[in-house]
Coordinates of C-alpha atoms and ligand atoms in Angstrom, one line a residue:
X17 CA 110.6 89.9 134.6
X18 CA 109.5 93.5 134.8
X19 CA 105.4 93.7 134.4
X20 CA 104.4 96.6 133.5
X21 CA 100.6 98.1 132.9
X22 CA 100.2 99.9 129.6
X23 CA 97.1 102.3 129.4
X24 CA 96.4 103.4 126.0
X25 CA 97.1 101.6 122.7
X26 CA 97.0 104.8 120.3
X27 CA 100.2 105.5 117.8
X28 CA 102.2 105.6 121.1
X29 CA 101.2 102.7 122.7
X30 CA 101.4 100.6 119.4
X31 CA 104.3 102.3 119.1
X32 CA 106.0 100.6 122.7
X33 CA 104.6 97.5 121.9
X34 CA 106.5 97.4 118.6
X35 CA 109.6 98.2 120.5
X36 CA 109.9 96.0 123.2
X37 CA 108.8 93.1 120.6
X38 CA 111.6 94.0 118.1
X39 CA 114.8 95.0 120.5
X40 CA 113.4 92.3 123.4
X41 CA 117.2 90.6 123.5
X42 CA 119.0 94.4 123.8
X43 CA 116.4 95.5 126.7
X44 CA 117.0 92.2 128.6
X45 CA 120.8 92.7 128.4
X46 CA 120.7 96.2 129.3
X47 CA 117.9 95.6 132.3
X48 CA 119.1 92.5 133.2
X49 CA 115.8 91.3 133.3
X50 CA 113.0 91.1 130.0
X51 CA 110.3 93.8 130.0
X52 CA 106.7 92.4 130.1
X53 CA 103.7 94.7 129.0
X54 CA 101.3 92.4 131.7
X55 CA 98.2 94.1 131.1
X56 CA 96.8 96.9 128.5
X57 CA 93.8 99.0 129.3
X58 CA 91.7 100.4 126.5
X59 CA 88.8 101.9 126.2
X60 CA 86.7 99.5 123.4
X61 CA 88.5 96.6 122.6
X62 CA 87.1 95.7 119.3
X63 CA 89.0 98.4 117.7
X64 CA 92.4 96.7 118.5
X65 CA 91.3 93.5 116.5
X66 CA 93.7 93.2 114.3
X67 CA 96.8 94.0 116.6
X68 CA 99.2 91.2 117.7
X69 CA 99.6 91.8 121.2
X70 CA 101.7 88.6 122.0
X71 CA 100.3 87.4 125.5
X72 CA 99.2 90.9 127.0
X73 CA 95.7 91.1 128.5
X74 CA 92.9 93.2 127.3
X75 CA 91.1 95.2 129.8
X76 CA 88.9 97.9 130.4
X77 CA 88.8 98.6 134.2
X78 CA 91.9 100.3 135.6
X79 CA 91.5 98.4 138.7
X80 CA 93.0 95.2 136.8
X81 CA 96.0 97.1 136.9
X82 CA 96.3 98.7 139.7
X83 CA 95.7 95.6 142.0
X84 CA 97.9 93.4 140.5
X85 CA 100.9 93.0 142.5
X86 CA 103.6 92.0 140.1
X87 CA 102.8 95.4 137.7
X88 CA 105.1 97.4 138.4
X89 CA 105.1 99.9 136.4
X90 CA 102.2 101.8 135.0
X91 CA 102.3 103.9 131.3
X92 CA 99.9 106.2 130.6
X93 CA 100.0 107.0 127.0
X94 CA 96.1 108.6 126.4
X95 CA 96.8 111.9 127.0
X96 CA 94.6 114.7 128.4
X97 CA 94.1 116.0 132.3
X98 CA 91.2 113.7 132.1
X99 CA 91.4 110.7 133.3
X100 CA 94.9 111.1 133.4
X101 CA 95.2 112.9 136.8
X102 CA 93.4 110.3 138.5
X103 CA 94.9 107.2 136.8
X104 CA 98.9 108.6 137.7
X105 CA 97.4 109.7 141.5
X106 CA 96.3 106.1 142.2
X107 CA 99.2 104.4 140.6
X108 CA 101.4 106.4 142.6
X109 CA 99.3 105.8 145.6
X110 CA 99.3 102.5 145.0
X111 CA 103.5 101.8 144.7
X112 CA 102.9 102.0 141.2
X113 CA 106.2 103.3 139.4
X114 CA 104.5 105.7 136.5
X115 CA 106.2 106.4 132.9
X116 CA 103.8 108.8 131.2
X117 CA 103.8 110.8 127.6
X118 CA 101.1 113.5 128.6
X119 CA 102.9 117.1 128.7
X120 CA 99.1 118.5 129.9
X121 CA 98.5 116.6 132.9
X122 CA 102.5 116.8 133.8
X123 CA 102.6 120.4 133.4
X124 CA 99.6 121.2 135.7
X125 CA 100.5 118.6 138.3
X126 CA 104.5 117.7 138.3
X127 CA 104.5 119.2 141.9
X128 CA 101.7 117.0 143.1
X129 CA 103.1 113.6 141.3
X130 CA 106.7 114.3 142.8
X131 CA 105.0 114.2 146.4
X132 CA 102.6 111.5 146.3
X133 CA 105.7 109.8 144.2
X134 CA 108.0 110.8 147.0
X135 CA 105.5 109.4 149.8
X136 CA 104.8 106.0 148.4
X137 CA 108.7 105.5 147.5
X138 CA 108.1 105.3 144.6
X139 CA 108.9 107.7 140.9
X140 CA 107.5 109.4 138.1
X141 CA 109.1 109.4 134.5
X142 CA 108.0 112.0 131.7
X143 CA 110.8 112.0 129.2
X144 CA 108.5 111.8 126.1
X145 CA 106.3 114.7 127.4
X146 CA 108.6 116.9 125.9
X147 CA 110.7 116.6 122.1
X148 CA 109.1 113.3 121.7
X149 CA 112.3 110.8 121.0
X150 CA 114.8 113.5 122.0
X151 CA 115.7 112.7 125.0
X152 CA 115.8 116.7 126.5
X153 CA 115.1 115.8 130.3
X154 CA 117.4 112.9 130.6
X155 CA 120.2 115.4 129.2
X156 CA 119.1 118.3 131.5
X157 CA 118.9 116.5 134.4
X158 CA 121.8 113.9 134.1
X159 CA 124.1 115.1 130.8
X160 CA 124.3 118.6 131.5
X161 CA 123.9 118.4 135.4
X162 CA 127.2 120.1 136.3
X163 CA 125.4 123.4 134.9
X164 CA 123.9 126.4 135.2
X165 CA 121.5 126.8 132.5
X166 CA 121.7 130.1 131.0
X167 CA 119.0 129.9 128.4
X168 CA 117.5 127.3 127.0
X169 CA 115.3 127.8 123.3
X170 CA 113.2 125.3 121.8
X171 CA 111.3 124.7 119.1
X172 CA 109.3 122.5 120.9
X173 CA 106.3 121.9 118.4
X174 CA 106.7 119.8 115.3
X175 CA 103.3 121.1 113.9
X176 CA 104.0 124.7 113.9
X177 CA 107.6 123.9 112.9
X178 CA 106.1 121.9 109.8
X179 CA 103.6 124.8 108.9
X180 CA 106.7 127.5 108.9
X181 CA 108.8 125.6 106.8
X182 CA 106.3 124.8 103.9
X183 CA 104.9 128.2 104.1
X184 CA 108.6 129.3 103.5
X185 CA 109.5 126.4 101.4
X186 CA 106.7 126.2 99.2
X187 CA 105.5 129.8 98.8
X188 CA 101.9 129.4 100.6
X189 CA 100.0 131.1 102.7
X190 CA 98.9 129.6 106.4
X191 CA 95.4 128.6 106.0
X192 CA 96.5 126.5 102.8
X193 CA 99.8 125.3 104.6
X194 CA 97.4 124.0 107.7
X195 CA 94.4 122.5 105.6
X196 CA 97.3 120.6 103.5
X197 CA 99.2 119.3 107.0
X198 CA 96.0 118.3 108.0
X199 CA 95.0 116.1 104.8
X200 CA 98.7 114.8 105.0
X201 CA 97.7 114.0 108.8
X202 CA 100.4 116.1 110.3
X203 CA 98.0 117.9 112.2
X204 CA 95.6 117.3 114.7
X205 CA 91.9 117.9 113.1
X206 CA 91.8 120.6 116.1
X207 CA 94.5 121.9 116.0
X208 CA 94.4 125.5 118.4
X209 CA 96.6 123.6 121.2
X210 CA 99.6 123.2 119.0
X211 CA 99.1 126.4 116.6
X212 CA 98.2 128.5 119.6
X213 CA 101.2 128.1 121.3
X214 CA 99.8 126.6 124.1
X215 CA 101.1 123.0 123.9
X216 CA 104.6 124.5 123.4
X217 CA 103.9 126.5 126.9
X218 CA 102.9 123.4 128.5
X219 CA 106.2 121.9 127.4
X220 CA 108.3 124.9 128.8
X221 CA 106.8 124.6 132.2
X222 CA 108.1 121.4 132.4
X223 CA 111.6 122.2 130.7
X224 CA 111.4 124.9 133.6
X225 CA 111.0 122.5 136.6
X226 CA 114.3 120.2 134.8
X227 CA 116.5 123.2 134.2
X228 CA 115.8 126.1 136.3
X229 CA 114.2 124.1 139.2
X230 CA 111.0 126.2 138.8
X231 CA 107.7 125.4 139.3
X232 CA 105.6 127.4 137.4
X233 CA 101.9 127.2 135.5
X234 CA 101.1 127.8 132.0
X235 CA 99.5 131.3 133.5
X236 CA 103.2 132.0 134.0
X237 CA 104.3 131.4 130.0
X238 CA 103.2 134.5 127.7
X239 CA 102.7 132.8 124.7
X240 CA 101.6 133.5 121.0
X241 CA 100.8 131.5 118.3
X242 CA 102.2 131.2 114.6
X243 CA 98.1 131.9 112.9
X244 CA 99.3 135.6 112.1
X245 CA 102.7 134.7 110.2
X246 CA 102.4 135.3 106.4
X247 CA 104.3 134.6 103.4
X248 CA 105.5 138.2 102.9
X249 CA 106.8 138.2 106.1
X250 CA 108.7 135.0 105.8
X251 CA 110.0 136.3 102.5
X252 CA 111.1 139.5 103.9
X253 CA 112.9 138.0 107.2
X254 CA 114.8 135.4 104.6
X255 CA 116.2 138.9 102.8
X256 CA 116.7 140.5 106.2
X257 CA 119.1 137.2 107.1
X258 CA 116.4 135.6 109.5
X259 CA 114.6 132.5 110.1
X260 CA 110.9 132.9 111.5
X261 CA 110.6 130.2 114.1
X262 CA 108.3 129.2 116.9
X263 CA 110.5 129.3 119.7
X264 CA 110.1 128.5 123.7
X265 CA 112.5 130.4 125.4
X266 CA 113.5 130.4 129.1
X267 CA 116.6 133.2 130.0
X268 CA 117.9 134.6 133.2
X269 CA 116.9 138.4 133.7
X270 CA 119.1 141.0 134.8
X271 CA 121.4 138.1 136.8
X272 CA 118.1 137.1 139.5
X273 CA 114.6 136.7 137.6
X274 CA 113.8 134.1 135.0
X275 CA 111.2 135.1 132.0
X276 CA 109.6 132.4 130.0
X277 CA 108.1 132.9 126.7
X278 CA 106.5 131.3 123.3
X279 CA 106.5 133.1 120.3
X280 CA 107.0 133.4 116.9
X281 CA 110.8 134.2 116.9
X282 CA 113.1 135.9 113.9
X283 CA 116.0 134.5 114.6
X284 CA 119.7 134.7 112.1
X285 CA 119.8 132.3 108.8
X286 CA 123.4 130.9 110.8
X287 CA 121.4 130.2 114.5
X288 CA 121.6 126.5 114.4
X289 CA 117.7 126.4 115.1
X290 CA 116.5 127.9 111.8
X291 CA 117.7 124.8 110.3
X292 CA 115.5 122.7 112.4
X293 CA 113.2 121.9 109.5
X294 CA 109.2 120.4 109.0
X295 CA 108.4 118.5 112.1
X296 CA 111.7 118.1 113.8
X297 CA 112.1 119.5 117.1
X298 CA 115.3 120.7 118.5
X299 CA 116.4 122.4 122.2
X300 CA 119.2 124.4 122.2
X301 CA 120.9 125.7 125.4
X302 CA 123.7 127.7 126.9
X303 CA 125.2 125.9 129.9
X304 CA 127.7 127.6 132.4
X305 CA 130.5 124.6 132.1
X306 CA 129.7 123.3 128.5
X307 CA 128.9 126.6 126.4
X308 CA 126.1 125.8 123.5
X309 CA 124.3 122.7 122.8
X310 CA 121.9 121.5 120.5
X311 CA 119.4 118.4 120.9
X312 CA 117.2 117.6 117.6
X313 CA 115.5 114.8 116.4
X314 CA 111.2 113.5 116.0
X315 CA 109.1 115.8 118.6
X316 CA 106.0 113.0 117.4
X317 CA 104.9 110.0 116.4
X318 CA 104.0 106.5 117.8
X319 CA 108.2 105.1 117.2
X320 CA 110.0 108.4 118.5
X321 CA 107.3 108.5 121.5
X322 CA 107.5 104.9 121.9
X323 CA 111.8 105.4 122.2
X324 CA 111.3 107.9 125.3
X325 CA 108.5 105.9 127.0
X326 CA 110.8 102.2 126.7
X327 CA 113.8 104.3 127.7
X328 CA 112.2 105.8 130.8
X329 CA 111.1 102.0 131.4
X330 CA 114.8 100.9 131.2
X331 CA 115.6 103.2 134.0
X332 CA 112.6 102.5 136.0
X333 CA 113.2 98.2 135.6
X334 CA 117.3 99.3 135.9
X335 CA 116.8 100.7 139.4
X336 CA 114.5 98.1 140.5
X337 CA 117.2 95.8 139.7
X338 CA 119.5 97.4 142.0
X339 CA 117.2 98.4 144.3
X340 CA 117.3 102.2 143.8
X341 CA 114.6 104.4 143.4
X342 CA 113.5 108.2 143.3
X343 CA 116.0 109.6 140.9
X344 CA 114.0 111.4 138.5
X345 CA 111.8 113.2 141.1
X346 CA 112.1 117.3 141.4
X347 CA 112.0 117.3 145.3
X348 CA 113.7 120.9 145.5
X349 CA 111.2 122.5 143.0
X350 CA 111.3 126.9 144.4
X351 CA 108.5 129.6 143.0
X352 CA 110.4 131.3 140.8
X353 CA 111.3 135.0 140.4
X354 CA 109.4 135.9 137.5
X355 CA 110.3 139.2 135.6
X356 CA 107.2 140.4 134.5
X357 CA 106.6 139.6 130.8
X358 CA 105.9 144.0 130.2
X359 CA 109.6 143.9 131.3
X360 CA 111.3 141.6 129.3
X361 CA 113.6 143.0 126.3
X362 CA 113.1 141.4 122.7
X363 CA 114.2 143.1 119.3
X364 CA 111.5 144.2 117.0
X365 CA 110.4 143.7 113.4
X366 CA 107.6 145.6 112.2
X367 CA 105.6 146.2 108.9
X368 CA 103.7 149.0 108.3
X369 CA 101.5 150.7 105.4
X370 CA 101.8 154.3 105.1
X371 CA 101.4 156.9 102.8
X372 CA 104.3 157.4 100.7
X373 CA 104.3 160.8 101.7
X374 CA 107.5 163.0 103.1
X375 CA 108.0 163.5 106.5
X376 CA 106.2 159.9 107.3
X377 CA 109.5 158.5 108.3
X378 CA 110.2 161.2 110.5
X379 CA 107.2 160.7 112.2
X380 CA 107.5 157.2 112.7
X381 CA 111.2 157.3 113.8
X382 CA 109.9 160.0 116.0
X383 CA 107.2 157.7 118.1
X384 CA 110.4 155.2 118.7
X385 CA 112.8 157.9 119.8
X386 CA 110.3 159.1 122.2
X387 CA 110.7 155.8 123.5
X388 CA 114.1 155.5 123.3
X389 CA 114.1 152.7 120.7
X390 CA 117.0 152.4 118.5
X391 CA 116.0 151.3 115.2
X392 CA 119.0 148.3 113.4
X393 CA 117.4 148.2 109.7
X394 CA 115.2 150.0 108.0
X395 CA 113.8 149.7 104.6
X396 CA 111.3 150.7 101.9
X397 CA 109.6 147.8 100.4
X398 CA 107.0 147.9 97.8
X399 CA 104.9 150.9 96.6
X400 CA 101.5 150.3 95.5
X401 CA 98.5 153.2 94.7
X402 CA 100.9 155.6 96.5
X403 CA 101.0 153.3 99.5
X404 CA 104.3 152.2 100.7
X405 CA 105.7 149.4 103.2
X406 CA 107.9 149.8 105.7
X407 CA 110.0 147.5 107.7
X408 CA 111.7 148.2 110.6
X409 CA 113.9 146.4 113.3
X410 CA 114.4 147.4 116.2
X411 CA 117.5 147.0 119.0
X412 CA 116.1 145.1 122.0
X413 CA 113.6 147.1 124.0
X414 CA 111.2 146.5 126.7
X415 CA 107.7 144.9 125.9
X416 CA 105.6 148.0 127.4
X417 CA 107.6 150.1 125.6
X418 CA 107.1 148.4 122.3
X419 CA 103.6 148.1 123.7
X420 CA 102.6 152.1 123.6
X421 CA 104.8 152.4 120.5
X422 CA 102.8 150.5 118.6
X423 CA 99.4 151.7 119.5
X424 CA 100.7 155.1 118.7
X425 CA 102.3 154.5 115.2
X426 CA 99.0 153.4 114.5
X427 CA 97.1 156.5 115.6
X428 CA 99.5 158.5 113.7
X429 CA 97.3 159.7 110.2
X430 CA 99.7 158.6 107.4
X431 CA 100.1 155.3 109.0
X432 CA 97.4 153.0 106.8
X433 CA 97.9 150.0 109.0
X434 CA 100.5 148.1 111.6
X435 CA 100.4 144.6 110.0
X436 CA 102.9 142.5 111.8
X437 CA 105.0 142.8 115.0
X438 CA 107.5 140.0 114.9
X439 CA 109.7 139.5 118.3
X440 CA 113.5 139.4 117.1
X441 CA 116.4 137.3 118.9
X442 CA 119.5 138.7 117.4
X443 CA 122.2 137.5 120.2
X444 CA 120.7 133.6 120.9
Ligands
HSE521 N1 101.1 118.0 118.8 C1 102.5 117.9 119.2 C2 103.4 118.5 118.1 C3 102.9 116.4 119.3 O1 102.9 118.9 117.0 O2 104.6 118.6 118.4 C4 103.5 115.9 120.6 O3 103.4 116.7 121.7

């Protein structure tokens, strides 16, 4: 019998318990031994009333886990740095094999749990920290090992990716797409982490230390959030050709340096990605040996989460059974040669109001030549009280450049406003 601790009894949590109840006879075959949730901690009891939890144990004190000898496996499913750190330290610390869904505490501290994982023979799995049920760092590390990554892109948040759909699918603008998403429960009542970017960017350091064998910090991830994307813009990418998507990408750099980035992304109607719809996440990579590749499926949610956490269980209680262990650690993690984000290239949309006035195109075209950006497409779109829009896109050009372009189309008289600078990935 593997015993295993389970800390947390959220979506997720319920989520495993349901699992390992339902496909008990299928785990046992494949483990060769059944899986046993021992002990669960939560933090008031009285809320979990009306759950069936078979013969687990309630607690509240973490030491019930910890110092019990036959758990052998500890899941951490609350989420959070705090108390998170401290709970997967002392597991480790105390020959605890650790299965965790938390993307936060993983992304500040991989480096730290691979040692102390390393030191007390023990190891650390996180596949549901990142795409939820997808299984993305079982593929990168086993499927697709024989690799060199070239680039890897994800859509990595299924909250964003829900709020860009409907606000293309059903005509609305943001703040009316997020107010809905929230009612429906499909996002968080705060929901900055995941509309920010920043959950995404935790997700990408991670990705980074499974495919690129870098260890970075978030404060090495320029990322953006989706809060400026408007309906007109959708519309306007969808006649262009292009999908508006909030992408993580991670690319090689002029053949030694590696740039990693969120951001709203335009990328072509026929990239397999723009048809990753509502809150399905998806990564897609280019691998040296095996070309492109797409993974897609639930990024959320206590059944999808639940999938990753028992399958990183099976592998745990699998090894145990044949007595090896340490297979999922990063022990060769290097800093990474970061291209400064002013240096990395991306294409360009922009929309601008000017006057409708002759010679205004001249003088924007004139600000990007000075640059030396080459424009691809560029149109006149609608002319109201002698105020016309413009949309441009750009060939790929450096940030710093696009940078100083922008700031001085906008001091330039005619131009009325800049109202939208959309990155562009053409050739992904
Ligand atoms: N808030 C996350 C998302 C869920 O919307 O994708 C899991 O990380």
């Amino acid at each position: 019998m593997i015993e295993v601790g389970l800390i947390g009894l959220g979506n997720v949590g319920q989520g495993i318990l349901n699992i390992i109840q339902e496909n008990q006879a299928l785990l046992t075959q494949r483990v060769g031994q059944p899986i046993h949730i021992k002990t669960i901690m939560v933090r008031d009891p009285k809320k979990y009333n009306h759950i069936d939890f078979g013969d687990s144990k309630i607690t509240t004190q973490f030491s019930d886990l910890i110092n019990d000898n036959e758990i052998k496996i500890i899941v951490e499913v609350i989420g959070g740095e705090t108390p998170a750190y401290d709970y997967i330290c002392q597991a480790l610390e105390h020959g605890k094999y650790v299965v965790t869904a938390n993307k936060e505490v993983v992304s500040k501290h991989q480096k730290t749990f691979f040692e102390l994982a390393k030191k007390h023979q023990v190891d650390i799995y996180y596949e549901a920290a990142v795409g939820g049920g997808i299984p993305i760092i079982r593929s990168l590390k086993v499927g697709f090992s024989a690799n060199k990554i070239e680039s890897l892109l994800g859509i990595l948040n299924g909250t964003t990716n829900y709020i860009l759909t409907k606000i293309e699918q059903d005509s609305q603008e943001f703040d009316v797409t997020l107010k809905e998403a929230q009612e429906l429960g499909l996002a968080e009542a705060d929901p900055s982490m995941d509309i920010s970017g920043l959950d995404a960017a935790h997700k990408l350091v991670i990705l980074a230390a499974v495919a690129f064998k870098s260890n970075i910090q978030v404060k090495d991830v320029f990322y953006e959030g989706i809060e400026n994307i408007t309906l007109k813009d959708m519309k306007y990418a969808k006649e262009l050709g292009f999908a508006i998507k909030l992408l993580a990408l991670a690319k090689h750099v002029n053949g030694k340096q590696l740039s990693f980035k969120v951001h709203p992304t335009m990328i072509p109607l026929s990239h397999p990605l723009a048809n990753i719809h509502n809150e399905m996440n998806a990564a897609y990579l280019k691998g040296n040996a095996v070309g492109e590749a797409l993974l897609s499926g639930k990024g959320a949610g206590g059944s999808p989460t639940g999938s990753a956490i028992v399958s990183d269980i099976v592998d745990i209680a699998f090894d145990h059974t044949q007595d090896v262990n340490r297979r999922n650690l990063e022990p060769n993690l290097k800093t990474a040669d970061l291209c400064p984000f002013e240096d990395t290239d991306s294409a360009f949309y922009i929309r601008l109001k000017v006057n409708d006035h002759h010679s205004v195109l001249e003088q924007l075209l004139g600000v990007l030549a000075k640059a030396e950006i080459s424009v691809s497409k560029i149109l006149q779109k609608e002319i109201q009280n002698n105020i016309a829009e413009i949309v441009i896109i750009t060939h790929p050009t450096k940030e710093h450049q696009m940078a100083q372009s922008i700031s001085e189309l906008t001091d330039i008289d005619t131009v009325k406003k800049c109202c939208s600078v959309i990155r562009v990935e053409e050739q992904v």
